[in-house]
């Protein structure tokens, strides 16, 4: 049960919960963390706030979503918008492969009057410097979260930030500009970019969704995109071979700009409950390059579809 803010006693976008809405996500998180630890994952709990400077060059595409505040000494801080960035800061100086689990709240401002909370509960896994292929890590995540996430009704879509980067390079436009427009689904700006740089594929990317997308993309793609397209195809075929409902989404790029390879989303009844991907470029931002892949569940969205 949610206690709605009917008298203006708490700010918009924040909810007070009771009963099952309190207990169920905490039970999910505890069960998940106990299982992860028993399977050799290190359980990490980073601080609630970080220096905003960590996030300035690795930002949400919608930067207005940050919850920023000032510390006692006047430094600009940010409430945790994402666990992956915090884990990368912590582990960037390491050398041994790591498998990490986390569970807790992230904070992102949502549009006014949207009814969506600013605080969202997550749980997730990160693999750093491991040798397993991405498609096997996706399958491993689904196995580790099987007590929480029902595979029945789950629809997974796979894309590639590497493909988007290659399109930007081929067209000669700033990569972050293209990724930002894709993340925000800014169709008008994408059409303008396609016209300005005379690269029609830019405007088509958001619509390359579903099984037909693979052949549609191949028909218009330059040779420089082949490797990224084949990587997505192999991942989709592997995940289908183990019984998952998987399709393509070549326009997805992730909410943050650190993704560098495969990107993954999962939805049930139209609600996005799963997201993540490969982000090899992130660790270099904190001093040492490391290979990394991660996935997370949005427990608020999941709670809406599991009654």
CSV table of C-alpha atoms in Angstrom, one decimal, residues 164-182 189-199 201-203 205:
chain,number,residue,atom,x,y,z
A,164,UNK,CA,25.6,3.3,-32.2
A,165,UNK,CA,29.2,4.4,-31.8
A,166,UNK,CA,30.1,3.0,-35.2
A,167,UNK,CA,27.1,4.8,-36.8
A,168,UNK,CA,28.3,8.1,-35.2
A,169,UNK,CA,31.8,7.5,-36.5
A,170,UNK,CA,30.7,6.6,-40.0
A,171,UNK,CA,28.4,9.7,-40.2
A,172,UNK,CA,31.0,12.0,-38.6
A,173,UNK,CA,28.9,13.3,-35.7
A,174,UNK,CA,29.5,13.4,-32.0
A,175,UNK,CA,28.7,10.0,-30.5
A,176,UNK,CA,27.2,11.4,-27.3
A,177,UNK,CA,24.8,13.6,-29.3
A,178,UNK,CA,23.5,10.6,-31.2
A,179,UNK,CA,23.2,8.4,-28.1
A,180,UNK,CA,21.4,11.2,-26.2
A,181,UNK,CA,18.8,11.6,-28.9
A,182,UNK,CA,18.3,7.8,-29.0
A,189,UNK,CA,16.3,15.7,-33.7
A,190,UNK,CA,17.3,12.3,-35.1
A,191,UNK,CA,15.7,13.2,-38.4
A,192,UNK,CA,17.5,16.5,-38.5
A,193,UNK,CA,20.8,14.7,-37.9
A,194,UNK,CA,20.1,12.3,-40.7
A,195,UNK,CA,19.4,15.1,-43.1
A,196,UNK,CA,22.3,17.3,-42.0
A,197,UNK,CA,24.9,14.5,-42.2
A,198,UNK,CA,23.2,12.7,-45.2
A,199,UNK,CA,23.1,9.4,-43.3
A,201,UNK,CA,20.2,5.2,-41.0
A,202,UNK,CA,20.3,7.6,-38.1
A,203,UNK,CA,16.6,8.3,-38.4
A,205,UNK,CA,17.6,3.3,-35.7
